[in-house]
Short mmCIF file of C-alpha atoms (C1' of nucleotides) in Angstrom, two decimals:
data_model
loop_
_atom_site.label_atom_id
_atom_site.label_comp_id
_atom_site.label_asym_id
_atom_site.label_seq_id
_atom_site.Cartn_x
_atom_site.Cartn_y
_atom_site.Cartn_z
CA MET A 1 -10.60 24.81 22.77
CA ILE A 2 -9.10 23.06 19.81
CA GLU A 3 -8.35 19.38 19.63
CA LEU A 4 -5.62 18.34 17.29
CA ASP A 5 -5.15 14.93 15.78
CA TYR A 6 -1.45 14.51 15.24
CA ARG A 7 -1.99 11.15 13.60
CA SER A 8 -4.15 12.68 10.92
CA LYS A 9 -2.77 13.41 7.50
CA LYS A 10 -4.47 16.78 7.63
CA PRO A 11 -1.86 19.45 8.41
CA ILE A 12 -2.04 20.93 11.88
CA TYR A 13 -2.53 24.44 10.55
CA GLU A 14 -5.52 23.28 8.50
CA GLN A 15 -6.98 21.56 11.54
CA ILE A 16 -6.73 24.83 13.43
CA ILE A 17 -8.49 26.69 10.64
CA GLU A 18 -11.22 24.08 10.38
CA SER A 19 -11.76 24.11 14.11
CA ILE A 20 -12.08 27.90 14.31
CA LYS A 21 -14.47 27.98 11.37
CA LEU A 22 -16.53 25.26 12.97
CA GLN A 23 -16.77 27.12 16.25
CA ILE A 24 -17.96 30.18 14.39
CA LEU A 25 -20.60 28.19 12.54
CA GLN A 26 -21.74 26.61 15.77
CA GLY A 27 -21.94 29.98 17.48
CA TYR A 28 -19.22 29.32 20.04
CA LEU A 29 -17.27 32.13 18.49
CA LYS A 30 -19.03 35.32 17.42
CA PRO A 31 -17.89 38.33 15.40
CA GLY A 32 -15.82 40.53 17.64
CA ASP A 33 -14.79 37.73 19.97
CA ALA A 34 -11.11 37.69 20.76
CA ILE A 35 -9.07 34.61 20.07
CA PRO A 36 -5.73 33.84 21.69
CA SER A 37 -2.54 35.34 20.40
CA VAL A 38 -0.37 33.25 18.12
CA ARG A 39 1.98 32.51 20.96
CA GLY A 40 -0.80 31.84 23.39
CA MET A 41 -2.53 29.34 21.18
CA ALA A 42 0.80 27.76 20.25
CA LYS A 43 1.43 27.19 23.93
CA ASP A 44 -2.09 25.85 24.49
CA LEU A 45 -1.81 23.43 21.61
CA GLY A 46 1.79 22.48 22.15
CA VAL A 47 2.83 23.38 18.65
CA THR A 48 5.33 25.86 17.34
CA PRO A 49 4.13 29.45 16.95
CA SER A 50 4.86 29.39 13.23
CA THR A 51 2.22 26.72 12.74
CA VAL A 52 -0.39 28.85 14.44
CA ALA A 53 0.86 31.91 12.57
CA LYS A 54 0.32 30.11 9.30
CA ALA A 55 -3.25 29.25 10.27
CA TYR A 56 -3.95 32.83 11.35
CA GLN A 57 -2.48 34.29 8.17
CA GLU A 58 -4.62 32.04 6.06
CA MET A 59 -7.75 32.89 8.06
CA GLU A 60 -6.97 36.57 7.78
CA ARG A 61 -6.65 36.20 4.04
CA GLN A 62 -10.05 34.54 4.05
CA GLN A 63 -11.41 37.33 6.27
CA VAL A 64 -12.37 34.87 8.97
CA ILE A 65 -10.41 36.79 11.57
CA GLU A 66 -8.97 40.25 11.90
CA THR A 67 -5.85 41.34 13.64
CA ILE A 68 -5.97 44.73 15.22
CA ARG A 69 -2.51 46.00 15.88
CA ALA A 70 -1.56 45.88 19.54
CA LYS A 71 -5.05 44.82 20.53
CA GLY A 72 -5.18 41.25 19.42
CA THR A 73 -6.96 38.99 17.01
CA PHE A 74 -10.73 38.88 16.61
CA ILE A 75 -13.40 37.04 14.75
CA ALA A 76 -14.21 39.13 11.68
CA ALA A 77 -17.31 41.28 11.70
CA GLN A 78 -19.28 39.59 9.02
CA PRO A 79 -18.18 36.43 7.34
CA VAL A 80 -18.17 36.90 3.61
CA THR A 81 -21.00 34.84 2.19
CA GLU A 82 -19.89 34.36 -1.37
CA THR A 83 -17.26 31.83 -2.23
CA LEU A 84 -14.87 32.65 -4.99
CA PRO A 85 -15.51 30.64 -8.14
CA LEU A 86 -12.07 29.13 -7.79
CA ASP A 87 -12.70 27.92 -4.25
CA ARG A 88 -16.10 26.68 -5.36
CA GLU A 89 -14.43 24.65 -8.06
CA LYS A 90 -11.97 23.21 -5.58
CA ILE A 91 -14.77 22.17 -3.25
CA ARG A 92 -16.64 20.51 -6.11
CA CYS A 93 -13.51 18.66 -7.12
CA ASN A 94 -12.83 17.45 -3.61
CA LEU A 95 -16.42 16.38 -3.11
CA ARG A 96 -16.28 14.52 -6.38
CA SER A 97 -13.23 12.57 -5.26
CA GLU A 98 -15.06 11.38 -2.17
CA LEU A 99 -18.25 10.62 -4.09
CA ILE A 100 -16.28 8.50 -6.53
CA GLU A 101 -15.20 6.35 -3.61
CA LEU A 102 -18.74 6.10 -2.28
CA LYS A 103 -20.19 5.23 -5.65
CA ARG A 104 -17.47 2.65 -6.13
CA ALA A 105 -18.53 1.14 -2.82
CA LYS A 106 -22.02 0.93 -4.26
CA VAL A 107 -23.44 3.42 -1.81
CA SER A 108 -26.71 4.59 -3.34
CA LYS A 109 -27.53 8.20 -4.09
CA GLU A 110 -30.20 8.12 -1.39
CA MET A 111 -27.71 6.85 1.18
CA VAL A 112 -25.20 9.49 0.17
CA LEU A 113 -27.73 12.31 0.40
CA GLN A 114 -28.86 11.07 3.79
CA MET A 115 -25.27 10.91 4.99
CA ILE A 116 -24.51 14.38 3.66
CA GLY A 117 -27.64 15.72 5.31
CA GLU A 118 -26.61 14.30 8.64
CA ILE A 119 -23.12 15.71 8.43
CA TYR A 120 -24.47 19.10 7.35
CA ASP A 121 -26.88 19.22 10.28
CA ALA A 122 -24.21 18.14 12.73
CA ILE A 123 -21.89 20.98 11.77
CA MET B 1 -7.17 8.71 -21.90
CA ILE B 2 -6.06 10.36 -18.75
CA GLU B 3 -5.68 14.08 -18.30
CA LEU B 4 -3.29 15.25 -15.68
CA ASP B 5 -3.39 18.57 -13.94
CA TYR B 6 0.18 19.39 -13.01
CA ARG B 7 -0.92 22.52 -11.20
CA SER B 8 -3.12 20.57 -8.85
CA LYS B 9 -1.98 19.73 -5.35
CA LYS B 10 -3.23 16.22 -5.90
CA PRO B 11 -0.26 13.96 -6.61
CA ILE B 12 0.06 12.63 -10.15
CA TYR B 13 -0.25 9.04 -8.99
CA GLU B 14 -3.52 9.85 -7.20
CA GLN B 15 -4.86 11.57 -10.28
CA ILE B 16 -4.12 8.45 -12.27
CA ILE B 17 -5.94 6.30 -9.72
CA GLU B 18 -8.95 8.60 -9.64
CA SER B 19 -9.12 8.72 -13.42
CA ILE B 20 -9.03 4.93 -13.79
CA LYS B 21 -11.68 4.47 -11.09
CA LEU B 22 -13.84 7.06 -12.79
CA GLN B 23 -13.55 5.37 -16.15
CA ILE B 24 -14.58 2.10 -14.54
CA LEU B 25 -17.60 3.73 -12.90
CA GLN B 26 -18.56 5.34 -16.17
CA GLY B 27 -18.27 2.08 -18.03
CA TYR B 28 -15.42 3.15 -20.29
CA LEU B 29 -13.33 0.47 -18.64
CA LYS B 30 -14.87 -2.89 -17.89
CA PRO B 31 -13.63 -5.85 -15.87
CA GLY B 32 -11.14 -7.75 -17.97
CA ASP B 33 -10.19 -4.76 -20.09
CA ALA B 34 -6.48 -4.29 -20.50
CA ILE B 35 -4.87 -1.05 -19.48
CA PRO B 36 -1.49 0.12 -20.80
CA SER B 37 1.70 -1.23 -19.31
CA VAL B 38 3.48 0.87 -16.70
CA ARG B 39 6.00 1.99 -19.29
CA GLY B 40 3.37 2.57 -21.93
CA MET B 41 1.23 4.80 -19.78
CA ALA B 42 4.30 6.59 -18.47
CA LYS B 43 5.22 7.47 -22.04
CA ASP B 44 1.66 8.53 -22.85
CA LEU B 45 1.44 10.78 -19.84
CA GLY B 46 4.98 12.07 -20.02
CA VAL B 47 5.82 11.00 -16.49
CA THR B 48 8.38 8.61 -15.15
CA PRO B 49 7.45 4.92 -14.98
CA SER B 50 7.81 4.89 -11.19
CA THR B 51 4.95 7.34 -10.83
CA VAL B 52 2.69 5.10 -12.88
CA ALA B 53 4.01 2.04 -11.03
CA LYS B 54 3.03 3.64 -7.74
CA ALA B 55 -0.49 4.24 -9.00
CA TYR B 56 -0.76 0.69 -10.33
CA GLN B 57 0.52 -0.85 -7.12
CA GLU B 58 -1.96 1.10 -5.06
CA MET B 59 -4.81 0.10 -7.35
CA GLU B 60 -3.73 -3.52 -7.20
CA ARG B 61 -3.74 -3.33 -3.43
CA GLN B 62 -7.26 -1.95 -3.63
CA GLN B 63 -8.19 -4.71 -6.06
CA VAL B 64 -9.14 -2.24 -8.75
CA ILE B 65 -6.77 -3.82 -11.24
CA GLU B 66 -4.99 -7.14 -11.55
CA THR B 67 -1.60 -7.83 -12.96
CA ILE B 68 -1.32 -11.02 -14.87
CA ARG B 69 2.14 -12.40 -15.18
CA ALA B 70 3.82 -10.88 -18.18
CA LYS B 71 0.51 -10.55 -19.96
CA GLY B 72 -0.35 -7.12 -18.78
CA THR B 73 -2.60 -5.32 -16.37
CA PHE B 74 -6.35 -5.63 -16.36
CA ILE B 75 -9.39 -4.17 -14.70
CA ALA B 76 -10.24 -6.52 -11.83
CA ALA B 77 -13.08 -8.97 -12.33
CA GLN B 78 -15.33 -7.81 -9.53
CA PRO B 79 -14.53 -4.74 -7.55
CA VAL B 80 -14.96 -5.42 -3.88
CA THR B 81 -17.98 -3.44 -2.72
CA GLU B 82 -17.33 -3.14 0.98
CA THR B 83 -15.39 -0.20 2.29
CA LEU B 84 -13.30 -0.66 5.38
CA PRO B 85 -14.66 1.18 8.42
CA LEU B 86 -11.46 3.18 8.55
CA ASP B 87 -11.77 4.34 4.95
CA ARG B 88 -15.42 5.15 5.58
CA GLU B 89 -14.44 7.35 8.48
CA LYS B 90 -11.87 9.11 6.34
CA ILE B 91 -14.45 9.82 3.65
CA ARG B 92 -16.90 11.22 6.24
CA CYS B 93 -14.17 13.44 7.65
CA ASN B 94 -13.20 14.77 4.24
CA LEU B 95 -16.81 15.40 3.29
CA ARG B 96 -17.29 17.27 6.54
CA SER B 97 -14.39 19.57 5.76
CA GLU B 98 -15.95 20.54 2.45
CA LEU B 99 -19.40 20.92 3.96
CA ILE B 100 -18.03 23.27 6.58
CA GLU B 101 -16.86 25.52 3.77
CA LEU B 102 -20.22 25.34 2.03
CA LYS B 103 -22.15 26.06 5.20
CA ARG B 104 -19.83 28.97 5.92
CA ALA B 105 -20.68 30.31 2.49
CA LYS B 106 -24.32 30.13 3.57
CA VAL B 107 -25.11 27.46 1.04
CA SER B 108 -28.36 25.94 2.23
CA LYS B 109 -28.81 22.26 2.93
CA GLU B 110 -31.12 22.02 -0.06
CA MET B 111 -28.55 23.58 -2.35
CA VAL B 112 -25.86 21.25 -1.01
CA LEU B 113 -28.01 18.18 -1.49
CA GLN B 114 -28.83 19.29 -5.02
CA MET B 115 -25.17 19.87 -5.78
CA ILE B 116 -24.14 16.52 -4.35
CA GLY B 117 -26.88 14.82 -6.33
CA GLU B 118 -25.65 16.39 -9.53
CA ILE B 119 -22.07 15.41 -8.93
CA TYR B 120 -23.13 11.89 -7.99
CA ASP B 121 -25.14 11.53 -11.18
CA ALA B 122 -22.36 12.96 -13.30
CA ILE B 123 -19.82 10.43 -12.11
CA MET C 1 19.16 -2.77 15.21
CA ILE C 2 18.30 -4.30 11.92
CA GLU C 3 20.44 -6.77 10.07
CA LEU C 4 19.99 -6.95 6.34
CA ASP C 5 20.84 -9.91 4.18
CA TYR C 6 21.71 -8.54 0.79
CA ARG C 7 22.10 -12.03 -0.63
CA SER C 8 18.53 -12.93 0.22
CA LYS C 9 15.83 -12.86 -2.40
CA LYS C 10 13.64 -11.07 0.09
CA PRO C 11 13.57 -7.36 -0.81
CA ILE C 12 15.32 -4.99 1.56
CA TYR C 13 12.13 -3.14 2.37
CA GLU C 14 10.43 -6.40 3.34
CA GLN C 15 13.35 -7.36 5.54
CA ILE C 16 13.00 -4.04 7.32
CA ILE C 17 9.29 -4.64 7.85
CA GLU C 18 9.83 -8.17 9.15
CA SER C 19 12.54 -7.01 11.49
CA ILE C 20 10.43 -4.25 13.00
CA LYS C 21 7.46 -6.57 13.43
CA LEU C 22 9.71 -9.13 15.08
CA GLN C 23 11.11 -6.60 17.50
CA ILE C 24 7.59 -5.60 18.42
CA LEU C 25 6.59 -9.22 19.02
CA GLN C 26 9.68 -9.78 21.11
CA GLY C 27 9.03 -6.72 23.19
CA TYR C 28 12.12 -4.81 22.11
CA LEU C 29 9.84 -2.25 20.58
CA LYS C 30 6.70 -1.19 22.44
CA PRO C 31 3.72 0.93 21.40
CA GLY C 32 4.75 4.54 21.55
CA ASP C 33 8.43 3.84 21.09
CA ALA C 34 10.09 6.04 18.52
CA ILE C 35 11.89 4.50 15.59
CA PRO C 36 14.53 6.35 13.55
CA SER C 37 13.52 8.78 10.85
CA VAL C 38 13.50 7.55 7.28
CA ARG C 39 16.78 9.31 6.62
CA GLY C 40 18.29 8.18 9.88
CA MET C 41 17.56 4.53 9.33
CA ALA C 42 18.66 4.80 5.70
CA LYS C 43 22.03 6.05 6.89
CA ASP C 44 22.26 3.35 9.55
CA LEU C 45 21.49 0.59 7.09
CA GLY C 46 23.44 2.04 4.20
CA VAL C 47 20.49 2.06 1.87
CA THR C 48 18.73 4.84 0.06
CA PRO C 49 15.98 6.71 1.93
CA SER C 50 13.37 5.63 -0.58
CA THR C 51 13.84 2.00 0.38
CA VAL C 52 13.22 2.81 4.04
CA ALA C 53 10.35 5.08 3.05
CA LYS C 54 8.73 2.21 1.21
CA ALA C 55 9.00 -0.02 4.26
CA TYR C 56 7.61 2.71 6.52
CA GLN C 57 4.70 3.45 4.21
CA GLU C 58 3.77 -0.20 4.06
CA MET C 59 3.95 -0.51 7.85
CA GLU C 60 1.85 2.58 8.26
CA ARG C 61 -0.73 1.12 5.93
CA GLN C 62 -0.70 -2.01 8.09
CA GLN C 63 -1.00 0.14 11.20
CA VAL C 64 2.23 -1.19 12.61
CA ILE C 65 3.68 2.28 12.97
CA GLU C 66 2.32 5.81 13.10
CA THR C 67 3.86 8.92 11.75
CA ILE C 68 3.27 11.97 13.86
CA ARG C 69 3.57 15.25 12.07
CA ALA C 70 7.17 16.36 12.13
CA LYS C 71 7.72 14.63 15.46
CA GLY C 72 8.80 11.30 14.13
CA THR C 73 7.60 7.79 13.64
CA PHE C 74 6.32 5.58 16.42
CA ILE C 75 5.19 2.05 17.08
CA ALA C 76 1.41 2.12 16.78
CA ALA C 77 -0.63 2.15 19.96
CA GLN C 78 -2.51 -1.07 19.51
CA PRO C 79 -1.73 -3.37 16.64
CA VAL C 80 -4.92 -4.47 14.96
CA THR C 81 -5.37 -8.14 15.72
CA GLU C 82 -7.64 -9.27 12.94
CA THR C 83 -6.16 -10.52 9.70
CA LEU C 84 -8.08 -9.98 6.53
CA PRO C 85 -9.47 -13.18 5.02
CA LEU C 86 -7.38 -12.54 1.94
CA ASP C 87 -4.15 -12.27 3.92
CA ARG C 88 -5.14 -15.37 5.86
CA GLU C 89 -5.50 -17.28 2.64
CA LYS C 90 -2.12 -16.07 1.45
CA ILE C 91 -0.47 -17.25 4.66
CA ARG C 92 -2.13 -20.67 4.34
CA CYS C 93 -0.93 -20.95 0.76
CA ASN C 94 2.63 -20.02 1.65
CA LEU C 95 2.68 -22.41 4.58
CA ARG C 96 1.42 -25.16 2.30
CA SER C 97 4.28 -24.59 -0.12
CA GLU C 98 6.81 -25.08 2.63
CA LEU C 99 4.99 -28.08 4.07
CA ILE C 100 5.03 -29.75 0.67
CA GLU C 101 8.80 -29.52 0.72
CA LEU C 102 8.98 -30.93 4.22
CA LYS C 103 6.62 -33.77 3.45
CA ARG C 104 8.63 -34.54 0.33
CA ALA C 105 11.70 -34.78 2.50
CA LYS C 106 9.80 -37.35 4.53
CA VAL C 107 9.70 -35.14 7.58
CA SER C 108 6.94 -36.62 9.75
CA LYS C 109 3.96 -34.64 10.95
CA GLU C 110 5.29 -34.88 14.49
CA MET C 111 8.64 -33.45 13.45
CA VAL C 112 6.97 -30.65 11.56
CA LEU C 113 4.74 -29.73 14.48
CA GLN C 114 7.73 -29.77 16.81
CA MET C 115 9.68 -27.56 14.42
CA ILE C 116 6.79 -25.13 14.04
CA GLY C 117 6.35 -25.02 17.81
CA GLU C 118 10.00 -24.16 18.26
CA ILE C 119 9.94 -21.42 15.68
CA TYR C 120 6.72 -20.01 17.13
CA ASP C 121 8.21 -19.92 20.62
CA ALA C 122 11.43 -18.37 19.38
CA ILE C 123 9.65 -15.45 17.76
CA MET D 1 -3.53 -31.77 -14.89
CA ILE D 2 -2.11 -28.58 -13.55
CA GLU D 3 -4.09 -25.52 -12.66
CA LEU D 4 -2.30 -22.24 -12.84
CA ASP D 5 -3.24 -19.08 -11.06
CA TYR D 6 -2.08 -16.23 -13.23
CA ARG D 7 -3.18 -13.72 -10.68
CA SER D 8 -0.91 -15.18 -8.05
CA LYS D 9 2.40 -13.58 -7.25
CA LYS D 10 3.98 -17.02 -7.32
CA PRO D 11 5.84 -17.46 -10.62
CA ILE D 12 4.25 -19.81 -13.10
CA TYR D 13 7.30 -22.06 -13.21
CA GLU D 14 7.17 -22.45 -9.43
CA GLN D 15 3.49 -23.27 -9.60
CA ILE D 16 4.29 -26.03 -12.07
CA ILE D 17 6.98 -27.43 -9.80
CA GLU D 18 4.73 -27.31 -6.76
CA SER D 19 1.93 -29.00 -8.63
CA ILE D 20 4.11 -31.88 -9.88
CA LYS D 21 5.59 -32.41 -6.43
CA LEU D 22 2.11 -32.42 -4.94
CA GLN D 23 0.88 -35.01 -7.40
CA ILE D 24 3.85 -37.20 -6.52
CA LEU D 25 3.14 -36.87 -2.81
CA GLN D 26 -0.50 -37.66 -3.37
CA GLY D 27 0.33 -40.70 -5.45
CA TYR D 28 -1.14 -39.45 -8.70
CA LEU D 29 2.32 -39.57 -10.18
CA LYS D 30 4.62 -42.48 -9.39
CA PRO D 31 8.30 -43.10 -10.09
CA GLY D 32 8.68 -44.08 -13.71
CA ASP D 33 5.53 -42.32 -14.84
CA ALA D 34 5.97 -40.25 -17.92
CA ILE D 35 5.08 -36.58 -17.87
CA PRO D 36 4.36 -34.47 -20.95
CA SER D 37 7.16 -33.03 -22.99
CA VAL D 38 8.08 -29.42 -22.43
CA ARG D 39 6.23 -28.41 -25.57
CA GLY D 40 3.26 -30.57 -24.80
CA MET D 41 2.79 -29.18 -21.34
CA ALA D 42 3.38 -25.66 -22.60
CA LYS D 43 0.54 -26.16 -25.06
CA ASP D 44 -1.70 -27.68 -22.38
CA LEU D 45 -1.09 -24.81 -20.00
CA GLY D 46 -1.06 -22.07 -22.57
CA VAL D 47 2.31 -20.79 -21.53
CA THR D 48 5.54 -20.41 -23.42
CA PRO D 49 7.77 -23.50 -23.60
CA SER D 50 10.62 -21.70 -21.88
CA THR D 51 8.53 -21.36 -18.74
CA VAL D 52 7.91 -25.10 -18.65
CA ALA D 53 11.56 -25.73 -19.52
CA LYS D 54 12.59 -23.68 -16.53
CA ALA D 55 10.34 -25.72 -14.25
CA TYR D 56 11.65 -29.00 -15.67
CA GLN D 57 15.28 -27.91 -15.34
CA GLU D 58 14.74 -27.01 -11.73
CA MET D 59 12.98 -30.30 -11.00
CA GLU D 60 15.73 -32.22 -12.70
CA ARG D 61 18.28 -30.43 -10.56
CA GLN D 62 16.26 -31.47 -7.53
CA GLN D 63 16.05 -35.03 -8.88
CA VAL D 64 12.28 -34.93 -8.94
CA ILE D 65 12.17 -35.90 -12.59
CA GLU D 66 14.56 -37.48 -15.06
CA THR D 67 14.89 -36.82 -18.73
CA ILE D 68 15.88 -39.80 -20.81
CA ARG D 69 17.20 -38.69 -24.14
CA ALA D 70 14.76 -39.27 -26.95
CA LYS D 71 12.39 -41.16 -24.68
CA GLY D 72 10.86 -38.42 -22.63
CA THR D 73 10.67 -37.15 -19.09
CA PHE D 74 9.81 -39.34 -16.13
CA ILE D 75 9.23 -39.11 -12.43
CA ALA D 76 12.53 -39.97 -10.79
CA ALA D 77 13.05 -43.41 -9.34
CA GLN D 78 13.33 -42.57 -5.69
CA PRO D 79 12.80 -39.13 -4.36
CA VAL D 80 15.76 -38.07 -2.29
CA THR D 81 14.69 -37.99 1.33
CA GLU D 82 17.24 -35.66 2.84
CA THR D 83 17.01 -31.94 2.38
CA LEU D 84 20.18 -29.99 2.05
CA PRO D 85 20.98 -27.93 5.12
CA LEU D 86 20.74 -24.82 2.97
CA ASP D 87 17.27 -25.65 1.72
CA ARG D 88 16.29 -26.59 5.25
CA GLU D 89 17.38 -23.18 6.42
CA LYS D 90 15.40 -21.50 3.68
CA ILE D 91 12.27 -23.41 4.64
CA ARG D 92 12.73 -22.45 8.30
CA CYS D 93 13.15 -18.83 7.33
CA ASN D 94 10.06 -18.81 5.15
CA LEU D 95 8.01 -20.57 7.81
CA ARG D 96 9.21 -18.04 10.33
CA SER D 97 8.01 -15.15 8.16
CA GLU D 98 4.52 -16.62 8.03
CA LEU D 99 4.50 -17.45 11.74
CA ILE D 100 5.45 -13.87 12.57
CA GLU D 101 2.29 -12.74 10.80
CA LEU D 102 0.17 -15.32 12.60
CA LYS D 103 1.63 -14.46 15.99
CA ARG D 104 1.08 -10.77 15.24
CA ALA D 105 -2.56 -11.61 14.54
CA LYS D 106 -2.65 -13.18 18.00
CA VAL D 107 -3.19 -16.67 16.64
CA SER D 108 -2.29 -19.00 19.51
CA LYS D 109 0.34 -21.72 19.25
CA GLU D 110 -2.39 -24.34 19.57
CA MET D 111 -4.35 -22.81 16.71
CA VAL D 112 -1.23 -22.64 14.56
CA LEU D 113 -0.31 -26.26 15.26
CA GLN D 114 -3.84 -27.35 14.46
CA MET D 115 -3.78 -25.36 11.23
CA ILE D 116 -0.40 -26.78 10.24
CA GLY D 117 -1.58 -30.30 11.02
CA GLU D 118 -4.60 -29.86 8.80
CA ILE D 119 -2.58 -28.51 5.91
CA TYR D 120 -0.01 -31.30 6.31
CA ASP D 121 -2.71 -33.97 6.25
CA ALA D 122 -4.40 -32.40 3.26
CA ILE D 123 -1.24 -32.51 1.16
"C1'" DG E 1 14.64 18.46 10.08
"C1'" DT E 2 10.79 15.48 8.41
"C1'" DG E 3 8.20 12.65 5.25
"C1'" DG E 4 5.95 12.65 0.44
"C1'" DT E 5 6.48 13.02 -4.38
"C1'" DC E 6 8.91 12.74 -8.48
"C1'" DT E 7 12.75 12.21 -11.82
"C1'" DA E 8 15.96 9.41 -14.45
"C1'" DG E 9 18.08 5.95 -14.54
"C1'" DA E 10 19.73 0.72 -13.49
"C1'" DC E 11 19.27 -4.24 -12.77
"C1'" DC E 12 16.60 -8.38 -12.15
"C1'" DA E 13 13.28 -12.26 -12.48
"C1'" DC E 14 9.72 -13.84 -15.25
"C1'" DG E 15 7.71 -15.32 -19.58
"C1'" DG F 1 8.66 -6.85 -23.09
"C1'" DT F 2 6.86 -6.69 -18.27
"C1'" DG F 3 6.59 -5.28 -13.48
"C1'" DG F 4 9.41 -5.02 -9.00
"C1'" DT F 5 13.24 -3.23 -6.62
"C1'" DC F 6 16.68 -0.04 -5.81
"C1'" DT F 7 19.85 3.98 -6.32
"C1'" DA F 8 20.88 8.88 -6.04
"C1'" DG F 9 19.31 12.69 -6.29
"C1'" DA F 10 15.73 16.94 -6.29
"C1'" DC F 11 11.93 19.75 -4.63
"C1'" DC F 12 8.10 20.68 -1.60
"C1'" DA F 13 4.88 21.32 2.33
"C1'" DC F 14 4.87 21.10 7.11
"C1'" DG F 15 6.46 22.38 11.67
#
DNA sequence: GTGGTCTAGACCACG
DNA sequence: GTGGTCTAGACCACG
């Protein structure tokens, strides 16, 4: 199941994507597993189908899921392991933004690394 | 100087804030240093004064800069070092989103920690 | 409804904020209640949407209201009760300014306390 | 002497007025006492003469001070004790704004009255 | 439809 | 000149 935070500034469709990816990482969802149809998940989550459709389209583009015509949508066989240089750059940039805030708050490198380690393990 | 990336999804006013904070962290801007007037920076950057004003107001709220009555705007004497719990939570959440992507790309914890360390040092 | 005083020196957006806060205190608005959209209230009040947007953004920052993704804006669940020390100091300073005027007008301490009590109760 | 807070949002000329009034209330300045010339005070405070002139004009209007041609400026003979209904209304309105914030912060009536009493006594 | 961002101006109080 | 407020519009992402 997916829990949405409507109060968050993070778009709903991104929350859906993040949640699915997380469940894959954590092993709750495995390659070949079926996930609900766009309409089904929209109903479950109480959002409009187009929001779910947007999330699915984006995940399909990223080869996280696969849609097999008339059969449904499934977790993709093998998650691609390489990130595109462009995405890599985006991640670096976003991380940097957060690290600027932490460094501004005088959080030491050691504290940051510890924190990152914890988050990484908890994923 | 500030370099803007108009292609970025990050709003101009946020880019201005991040750039100023970065320059403070890197020592290019020190407490008491004057920064350009709203109109001056707007002209420099080729954006409307309201965009710069929005950035300045946000930074003043965060006590990054101080406006002194008709004398100009200055880097605040002593940046407050405590982050609000709420902001802290937001940072954690944003970091997590990026780490999910890295873990998905099979980037090991060691690699992530190394990368974070580098970014932290480079700030 | 909100009544604006265009002759007042108090900015429109601040009047909107004060009015909403007052209605919450008086129980006319309760946590979870919807308030008009930015555009809706702008039309009601006869001001430009950006003025209302500014008021809403400030109230969101103060956790007075919450914006829920494309569903609207609502009175926040539980107003935070702690004031920041800095805000507290500002309130003290503003109160002092007014009390100086009252003391100058030879209004006795008893009269002032009575007056304050009345205003407090009437809120 | 007058201490100005350039960081404050309160205009310099208002700070000057408040300071003079305070010194009168506290007995440091008595009716008939001379106060510096506009230029003299401007030099003392490090502000432009027009700022001091604005403060003096306003105080003269309020009969706080008197300017005697070619002799200088003096604390007025007897401070007027009645406030104009309009000013009274303004004070009430400003007090109300601050009290709304205090009530929002769940500061009890007793606490507020105590706080007001302290400030009043300290003036 | 909704809020967020941005433009291009105007006016104002302050100094 | 300076920042703060406001108007009247535009465009965009999100849902």
